[in-house]
């Protein structure tokens, strides 16, 4: 019969089953990588555009003014002649395009004529635009006020853009203060709670209730925390829109993450450490203090850094508890008594990003501030998140009991 | 060493007596109590959240009930019924205008010149139809406008009175406070007192020596001067006078009489409507004389005629509804609750009636969540299956931290990305020539439910991925081994053994992803378009590209601008309460699903 | 307390027992683990508990220093354990002092992830001893006592986790000695060790017998025969036989004991 060798029973064979198999696998792979690419594009887009605001080609390479100055209004003067001509060219291009679109399908030669006309116009537009960029004057608010007299209105077309000049210094400082305070509070409360859950608790109604509360707390929307903070800290305690109100609101938000992480780290400590210590006559508290917490601490801290990243990234809870859209003074300026420090509102990066992306137009002048702020913020939060992830992997390798 | 000092009885071992530190408790149980009370923090916070949300939101029902009562008593409700017919008429006018512009477009498309088009539109018959229709309703419009003004004035007068009464009440309280002997003057009091003294010294109705005394007194007050009992009494007296003055400005509103100004001209209204019917019938009849020369337009005109017939036939029902309206019908608190929960309008700071209906916000939130989940579920669960079952260790060690990293991207940054990049991208995409066959392309707004939904999907994916991956990972090895040993392929094993076993965990992951999406604020605030309107589901899939507003977004947007304690403020807290309970329910259901349907025992 | 049955004791009764167990019943939740145990353990002797897995010998051992308190569902159903004449389940017992009095060595060696020195000094430090010279003395004494000094004296500051299994276990014994207990409980101390390490630990037990009362739980009958003066055989939560080690191995009175010793079950 045929010369083809009969396949042995275990040989690989092609079948619809195998094709389906590889197709499905491919689908799963594509789904995974689509997510990765989408997120990667966001990182890239913001990093690429933001780095223009944050970095410079000349030494010292980092735009220190942007990172330290206060946000200011940007005053822009563009050479009037060029400005007007640009506007007229733009109108001409639009009308030519409209005419071209209105042509019937038969008039091919006319369409071609319009096309070339549009092309020349566009070229002209681009050269002029370059000239405009060279000829324009831009001042931040402080520079503007220092001018002996503003550029003449006859030569220049004037526009101003809120928040687009200066930098994001106070917002960076405000965010750091908010995060530091809230994490200190959340860690204290969270670790104490976790000690109870992991070391002292006994199964029962109360424990069930605590666990249910923690789980539910972690699912509460951030805006509800904001409302709660507003109702309790801002109004009821009378703290006003203040840093301390923001601290507590954010701390409460971070609490479930920190409790869960701390409890996990403590439970991972082998039982032997505790028994060994107890059998030597150490009290329970001594055992926890000397033989549980020290070994759990690295785990608690690394997981909590993830909590920090989350807290730093939240906008909704601080919108009405702690954040100001614009504040002229830095947190340590203009205090009449030390406690004022806690009871002042601050600028915060996330809220600032919200303000500049929702309340001012998108154009070449505002874009720098928008992307710059987003990039710096993403960098800070990403730094925390990344260090948490890396440290955790390292700790897992180091501590294998 | 340590033991010797404590051992009092040499014959007894050291452990025979427990050391009590405080209230008969030893140090360990004190420490335990300390930690235990700390663990309550989660319960306490949850309770506090509930308490404070209700504390601020609780007054809503009462206030809204009152507002609805005023709405009825002042006759605004009656006016709104009047407005219904006007709206119907406006709707018909709009329809006719649509037909007109379609007609013009059709003429243009058929190659008519501008002059020809003008001629067609402005010929006497066409003019009679289009202009005549518009003009016929002017009486109706005028009538409704007058009545509305009357009703609003009544309502406003009533509100002013309420506010004045409250002010007077505050004065009365202040006076009582001041008259108590323990009261001390504050800085503001001094200023106010001085001001009042000066004011009254100029008051002609007072005897002149009294006025002189006041002036002298006012001049003598310095920040250092102590104020005594006599001053307190004078102050209280002056405040009392002030309160009386305010009280005198209250012009009481008797709704029973004022309502007559709103409902009196029913007969005239009936006449107006009848006249409208007659004139509209005439105008519509002229349509037959217009040369449209287009079957499509003629068809639309036919529909228009039908709509008109419907309009006319409804007039009687409308009249009956007006006649049946009863100012004295009580508004129950239940109606207020249902007006909130099922209300279709969220109108604030309007000059007529403010409405706080949850539906536009809830439907917006749900629409966006649905879009987000449609994307997040396949990607999140698919990636979880891929990473856990298919990917190699190197891939896994890259993807898992990466996804965790995605979850740390601040929502406001994603929202910003949506505003500057993704929204533009979607609009650009919808304008591409190749996609014009899609019925709802090109889209109108770059910021819409779809934009927000896609970005929210990216935020929900890490949640769903992590939890689903955990659920899959928790399945004991032997399940997989047993299946493979029977000759199942890895994929069969995954799809028929692993995924079904982990299904409860995966569903719970999806629920929690849903919770994350519906509670997310910044992305929807920035990217959802913020139009407060129930999405128009009759548009088919086009509904996904409508701008919407959400529960979270409305709180974030309006909370900063409202007056504390006002109805609007409390309404926002009510929305917060609804959101809070939705999140609790989602969380609870997620846990319940795991417990109830877990196939792994424990 | 009413004494329903006489305690099983060994024949010679020269000195008063340091541990007296009377009618002891113990349960985990609803399932009873120990039934009516009566036993006297004498000072400065090695007592071995043998029996098949799950017979309750380890549970029983953990009752002597109340380590079972750590298990939520564990409870005493009746009877008492007296150490030096004091019922250790009395309400006003200081459990911490009890555990200093009754040391314990676990089945799996569990040195803390600290240095060797710190492991031994731990017990003293938690009692508030800070003086370096005292600590040094005690550490050396205990390490010598555990026959470990010569092996580790040059690396006292290295992590205890770097030691071999046998060394780790002897370190745990040394650590237990540092708080100067009267009684030392050993819960299968050699089950995770190789024969050479086991021999060293057994040798150590012999040495320690001079100063301490030792109760050892073991799976290994040869070990019981080698190290103990008296042996108790447990089966299904009951104390079946308690005799001089030689007697129980040569001449068991109870047929169950005989069956176990001759290897017919367990």
mmCIF file of C-alpha atoms in Angstrom, chain B residues 291-520:
data_model
loop_
_atom_site.group_PDB
_atom_site.id
_atom_site.type_symbol
_atom_site.label_atom_id
_atom_site.label_comp_id
_atom_site.label_asym_id
_atom_site.label_seq_id
_atom_site.Cartn_x
_atom_site.Cartn_y
_atom_site.Cartn_z
ATOM 1 C CA UNK B 291 -44.028 71.018 -3.168
ATOM 2 C CA UNK B 292 -41.440 68.906 -1.363
ATOM 3 C CA UNK B 293 -40.680 66.716 -4.366
ATOM 4 C CA UNK B 294 -39.237 64.072 -2.093
ATOM 5 C CA UNK B 295 -40.943 60.957 -0.812
ATOM 6 C CA UNK B 296 -38.780 60.853 2.315
ATOM 7 C CA UNK B 297 -39.705 64.364 3.376
ATOM 8 C CA UNK B 298 -43.345 63.779 2.563
ATOM 9 C CA UNK B 299 -43.281 60.717 4.716
ATOM 10 C CA UNK B 300 -41.905 62.718 7.576
ATOM 11 C CA UNK B 301 -44.583 65.339 7.089
ATOM 12 C CA UNK B 302 -47.152 62.568 7.295
ATOM 13 C CA UNK B 303 -45.662 61.464 10.592
ATOM 14 C CA UNK B 304 -45.726 65.047 11.704
ATOM 15 C CA UNK B 305 -49.432 65.201 11.018
ATOM 16 C CA UNK B 306 -49.975 62.089 13.061
ATOM 17 C CA UNK B 307 -47.993 63.561 15.914
ATOM 18 C CA UNK B 308 -50.148 66.636 15.719
ATOM 19 C CA UNK B 309 -53.278 64.547 15.935
ATOM 20 C CA UNK B 310 -51.876 62.916 19.013
ATOM 21 C CA UNK B 311 -51.115 66.329 20.433
ATOM 22 C CA UNK B 312 -54.689 67.446 19.891
ATOM 23 C CA UNK B 313 -56.252 64.310 21.259
ATOM 24 C CA UNK B 314 -54.174 64.645 24.412
ATOM 25 C CA UNK B 315 -55.514 68.069 25.172
ATOM 26 C CA UNK B 316 -58.564 66.743 26.982
ATOM 27 C CA UNK B 317 -56.516 64.477 29.193
ATOM 28 C CA UNK B 318 -54.258 67.414 29.904
ATOM 29 C CA UNK B 319 -57.199 69.565 30.926
ATOM 30 C CA UNK B 320 -58.498 66.801 33.146
ATOM 31 C CA UNK B 321 -55.127 66.500 34.783
ATOM 32 C CA UNK B 322 -55.127 70.215 35.516
ATOM 33 C CA UNK B 323 -58.632 70.058 36.906
ATOM 34 C CA UNK B 324 -57.731 67.123 39.099
ATOM 35 C CA UNK B 325 -54.692 68.811 40.537
ATOM 36 C CA UNK B 326 -55.257 69.409 44.204
ATOM 37 C CA UNK B 327 -53.187 71.884 46.124
ATOM 38 C CA UNK B 328 -54.259 70.516 49.472
ATOM 39 C CA UNK B 329 -53.286 66.898 48.735
ATOM 40 C CA UNK B 330 -50.700 65.972 51.346
ATOM 41 C CA UNK B 331 -47.151 65.050 50.336
ATOM 42 C CA UNK B 332 -46.061 61.965 52.229
ATOM 43 C CA UNK B 333 -42.502 61.409 53.362
ATOM 44 C CA UNK B 334 -42.580 58.256 51.307
ATOM 45 C CA UNK B 335 -43.118 60.353 48.205
ATOM 46 C CA UNK B 336 -40.033 62.347 49.101
ATOM 47 C CA UNK B 337 -38.035 59.134 49.442
ATOM 48 C CA UNK B 338 -39.249 57.793 46.155
ATOM 49 C CA UNK B 339 -38.659 61.147 44.487
ATOM 50 C CA UNK B 340 -35.036 60.760 45.547
ATOM 51 C CA UNK B 341 -34.546 57.107 44.768
ATOM 52 C CA UNK B 342 -36.445 56.953 41.498
ATOM 53 C CA UNK B 343 -36.371 60.600 40.459
ATOM 54 C CA UNK B 344 -35.300 61.164 36.882
ATOM 55 C CA UNK B 345 -33.916 64.658 37.305
ATOM 56 C CA UNK B 346 -31.023 66.096 39.186
ATOM 57 C CA UNK B 347 -31.516 69.829 38.873
ATOM 58 C CA UNK B 348 -29.784 72.134 41.300
ATOM 59 C CA UNK B 349 -29.671 75.886 41.753
ATOM 60 C CA UNK B 350 -32.573 76.344 39.350
ATOM 61 C CA UNK B 351 -34.947 79.288 39.642
ATOM 62 C CA UNK B 352 -37.965 76.995 39.626
ATOM 63 C CA UNK B 353 -37.784 73.750 41.522
ATOM 64 C CA UNK B 354 -34.666 71.803 42.495
ATOM 65 C CA UNK B 355 -34.877 68.102 41.913
ATOM 66 C CA UNK B 356 -32.670 65.516 43.551
ATOM 67 C CA UNK B 357 -33.332 62.301 41.687
ATOM 68 C CA UNK B 358 -30.798 59.519 41.902
ATOM 69 C CA UNK B 359 -31.620 57.850 38.606
ATOM 70 C CA UNK B 360 -29.458 59.865 36.189
ATOM 71 C CA UNK B 361 -26.438 59.343 38.439
ATOM 72 C CA UNK B 362 -27.116 55.710 39.208
ATOM 73 C CA UNK B 363 -27.751 54.856 35.569
ATOM 74 C CA UNK B 364 -24.584 56.715 34.569
ATOM 75 C CA UNK B 365 -22.546 54.852 37.165
ATOM 76 C CA UNK B 366 -23.986 51.526 36.099
ATOM 77 C CA UNK B 367 -23.496 52.217 32.391
ATOM 78 C CA UNK B 368 -19.843 53.086 32.899
ATOM 79 C CA UNK B 369 -19.349 50.080 35.173
ATOM 80 C CA UNK B 370 -20.910 47.814 32.581
ATOM 81 C CA UNK B 371 -18.570 49.097 29.880
ATOM 82 C CA UNK B 372 -15.593 48.771 32.203
ATOM 83 C CA UNK B 373 -16.492 45.222 33.182
ATOM 84 C CA UNK B 374 -17.085 44.153 29.587
ATOM 85 C CA UNK B 375 -13.430 44.908 28.994
ATOM 86 C CA UNK B 376 -12.013 44.098 32.407
ATOM 87 C CA UNK B 377 -13.502 40.620 32.814
ATOM 88 C CA UNK B 378 -12.032 38.948 29.716
ATOM 89 C CA UNK B 379 -8.710 40.719 30.066
ATOM 90 C CA UNK B 380 -8.426 40.314 33.817
ATOM 91 C CA UNK B 381 -9.566 36.716 34.041
ATOM 92 C CA UNK B 382 -7.794 35.790 30.806
ATOM 93 C CA UNK B 383 -4.530 37.211 32.069
ATOM 94 C CA UNK B 384 -4.971 35.421 35.393
ATOM 95 C CA UNK B 385 -5.476 32.081 33.644
ATOM 96 C CA UNK B 386 -2.579 32.760 31.324
ATOM 97 C CA UNK B 387 -0.162 33.720 34.068
ATOM 98 C CA UNK B 388 -1.111 30.898 36.392
ATOM 99 C CA UNK B 389 -1.563 28.051 33.941
ATOM 100 C CA UNK B 390 0.221 28.815 30.708
ATOM 101 C CA UNK B 391 3.036 31.287 31.218
ATOM 102 C CA UNK B 392 6.515 30.193 32.173
ATOM 103 C CA UNK B 393 8.142 31.236 35.427
ATOM 104 C CA UNK B 394 10.112 34.092 33.866
ATOM 105 C CA UNK B 395 6.998 35.517 32.270
ATOM 106 C CA UNK B 396 5.111 35.130 35.496
ATOM 107 C CA UNK B 397 7.774 36.893 37.498
ATOM 108 C CA UNK B 398 7.501 39.804 35.125
ATOM 109 C CA UNK B 399 3.747 40.030 34.660
ATOM 110 C CA UNK B 400 2.618 39.687 38.262
ATOM 111 C CA UNK B 401 4.626 42.594 39.657
ATOM 112 C CA UNK B 402 3.843 44.599 36.551
ATOM 113 C CA UNK B 403 0.114 44.239 37.057
ATOM 114 C CA UNK B 404 0.525 45.085 40.705
ATOM 115 C CA UNK B 405 2.372 48.170 39.575
ATOM 116 C CA UNK B 406 -0.529 49.105 37.304
ATOM 117 C CA UNK B 407 -2.807 49.053 40.313
ATOM 118 C CA UNK B 408 -0.663 51.743 41.866
ATOM 119 C CA UNK B 409 -1.138 54.216 39.008
ATOM 120 C CA UNK B 410 -3.062 57.056 40.590
ATOM 121 C CA UNK B 411 -6.563 57.359 39.229
ATOM 122 C CA UNK B 412 -6.133 61.057 38.610
ATOM 123 C CA UNK B 413 -3.227 60.336 36.281
ATOM 124 C CA UNK B 414 -5.342 57.884 34.322
ATOM 125 C CA UNK B 415 -8.090 60.474 34.202
ATOM 126 C CA UNK B 416 -5.627 63.042 32.925
ATOM 127 C CA UNK B 417 -4.464 60.624 30.267
ATOM 128 C CA UNK B 418 -8.096 60.174 29.281
ATOM 129 C CA UNK B 419 -8.614 63.899 28.923
ATOM 130 C CA UNK B 420 -5.529 64.674 26.884
ATOM 131 C CA UNK B 421 -4.921 61.493 24.905
ATOM 132 C CA UNK B 422 -7.536 58.772 25.018
ATOM 133 C CA UNK B 423 -10.608 60.960 24.535
ATOM 134 C CA UNK B 424 -9.001 62.596 21.516
ATOM 135 C CA UNK B 425 -8.046 59.197 20.197
ATOM 136 C CA UNK B 426 -11.589 57.893 20.388
ATOM 137 C CA UNK B 427 -12.972 60.929 18.623
ATOM 138 C CA UNK B 428 -10.315 60.731 15.934
ATOM 139 C CA UNK B 429 -11.066 57.053 15.511
ATOM 140 C CA UNK B 430 -14.795 57.670 15.171
ATOM 141 C CA UNK B 431 -14.126 60.251 12.481
ATOM 142 C CA UNK B 432 -12.061 57.923 10.308
ATOM 143 C CA UNK B 433 -13.607 57.468 6.897
ATOM 144 C CA UNK B 434 -13.388 53.698 7.121
ATOM 145 C CA UNK B 435 -15.666 53.488 10.094
ATOM 146 C CA UNK B 436 -18.522 55.699 9.029
ATOM 147 C CA UNK B 437 -20.744 52.644 8.509
ATOM 148 C CA UNK B 438 -20.965 52.341 12.290
ATOM 149 C CA UNK B 439 -24.356 53.937 13.013
ATOM 150 C CA UNK B 440 -23.360 56.284 15.822
ATOM 151 C CA UNK B 441 -20.040 57.421 14.376
ATOM 152 C CA UNK B 442 -18.683 60.056 14.384
ATOM 153 C CA UNK B 443 -19.291 60.646 18.070
ATOM 154 C CA UNK B 444 -20.090 64.096 19.377
ATOM 155 C CA UNK B 445 -18.173 64.253 22.618
ATOM 156 C CA UNK B 446 -14.678 63.007 23.243
ATOM 157 C CA UNK B 447 -15.473 62.624 26.955
ATOM 158 C CA UNK B 448 -18.221 60.047 27.315
ATOM 159 C CA UNK B 449 -19.204 56.868 29.073
ATOM 160 C CA UNK B 450 -17.055 54.777 26.759
ATOM 161 C CA UNK B 451 -13.892 56.805 27.364
ATOM 162 C CA UNK B 452 -14.356 56.585 31.112
ATOM 163 C CA UNK B 453 -15.356 52.914 30.928
ATOM 164 C CA UNK B 454 -12.244 51.879 29.016
ATOM 165 C CA UNK B 455 -9.957 53.640 31.447
ATOM 166 C CA UNK B 456 -11.813 52.239 34.422
ATOM 167 C CA UNK B 457 -11.367 48.792 32.920
ATOM 168 C CA UNK B 458 -7.642 49.322 33.181
ATOM 169 C CA UNK B 459 -8.092 50.134 36.857
ATOM 170 C CA UNK B 460 -10.306 47.124 37.524
ATOM 171 C CA UNK B 461 -8.048 44.662 35.718
ATOM 172 C CA UNK B 462 -5.371 44.523 38.461
ATOM 173 C CA UNK B 463 -8.020 43.864 41.104
ATOM 174 C CA UNK B 464 -9.697 41.149 39.077
ATOM 175 C CA UNK B 465 -6.376 39.704 37.944
ATOM 176 C CA UNK B 466 -4.832 39.482 41.408
ATOM 177 C CA UNK B 467 -7.852 37.961 43.107
ATOM 178 C CA UNK B 468 -8.670 35.572 40.272
ATOM 179 C CA UNK B 469 -5.057 34.474 40.114
ATOM 180 C CA UNK B 470 -5.119 33.819 43.849
ATOM 181 C CA UNK B 471 -8.284 31.780 43.490
ATOM 182 C CA UNK B 472 -6.747 29.684 40.727
ATOM 183 C CA UNK B 473 -3.529 29.323 42.638
ATOM 184 C CA UNK B 474 -5.342 28.013 45.701
ATOM 185 C CA UNK B 475 -6.546 24.938 43.874
ATOM 186 C CA UNK B 476 -4.624 21.944 45.159
ATOM 187 C CA UNK B 477 -2.075 20.441 42.826
ATOM 188 C CA UNK B 478 -3.705 17.061 42.827
ATOM 189 C CA UNK B 479 -6.726 18.354 40.902
ATOM 190 C CA UNK B 480 -4.506 19.287 38.035
ATOM 191 C CA UNK B 481 -2.361 16.178 38.282
ATOM 192 C CA UNK B 482 -5.356 13.876 38.303
ATOM 193 C CA UNK B 483 -6.755 15.506 35.191
ATOM 194 C CA UNK B 484 -3.456 15.441 33.335
ATOM 195 C CA UNK B 485 -2.920 11.822 34.281
ATOM 196 C CA UNK B 486 -6.135 10.917 32.548
ATOM 197 C CA UNK B 487 -4.810 12.266 29.297
ATOM 198 C CA UNK B 488 -6.448 15.678 29.291
ATOM 199 C CA UNK B 489 -4.533 18.416 27.576
ATOM 200 C CA UNK B 490 -3.297 21.303 29.741
ATOM 201 C CA UNK B 491 -5.950 23.580 28.292
ATOM 202 C CA UNK B 492 -8.713 21.052 28.930
ATOM 203 C CA UNK B 493 -7.452 20.720 32.464
ATOM 204 C CA UNK B 494 -7.499 24.454 32.875
ATOM 205 C CA UNK B 495 -10.900 25.034 31.393
ATOM 206 C CA UNK B 496 -12.700 21.997 32.773
ATOM 207 C CA UNK B 497 -11.084 21.449 36.128
ATOM 208 C CA UNK B 498 -9.209 24.497 37.301
ATOM 209 C CA UNK B 499 -11.532 27.287 36.208
ATOM 210 C CA UNK B 500 -14.784 25.622 37.334
ATOM 211 C CA UNK B 501 -13.224 24.816 40.693
ATOM 212 C CA UNK B 502 -11.971 28.356 41.096
ATOM 213 C CA UNK B 503 -15.170 29.842 39.714
ATOM 214 C CA UNK B 504 -16.492 31.110 43.025
ATOM 215 C CA UNK B 505 -13.202 32.879 43.620
ATOM 216 C CA UNK B 506 -13.228 34.319 40.120
ATOM 217 C CA UNK B 507 -16.777 35.579 40.480
ATOM 218 C CA UNK B 508 -15.909 37.149 43.776
ATOM 219 C CA UNK B 509 -12.913 38.788 42.082
ATOM 220 C CA UNK B 510 -15.208 40.202 39.437
ATOM 221 C CA UNK B 511 -17.586 41.498 42.097
ATOM 222 C CA UNK B 512 -14.765 43.284 43.854
ATOM 223 C CA UNK B 513 -13.605 44.666 40.527
ATOM 224 C CA UNK B 514 -17.126 45.986 40.074
ATOM 225 C CA UNK B 515 -16.908 47.569 43.505
ATOM 226 C CA UNK B 516 -13.678 49.242 42.553
ATOM 227 C CA UNK B 517 -15.187 50.589 39.337
ATOM 228 C CA UNK B 518 -18.406 51.941 40.777
ATOM 229 C CA UNK B 519 -16.552 53.642 43.596
ATOM 230 C CA UNK B 520 -13.894 55.238 41.426
#
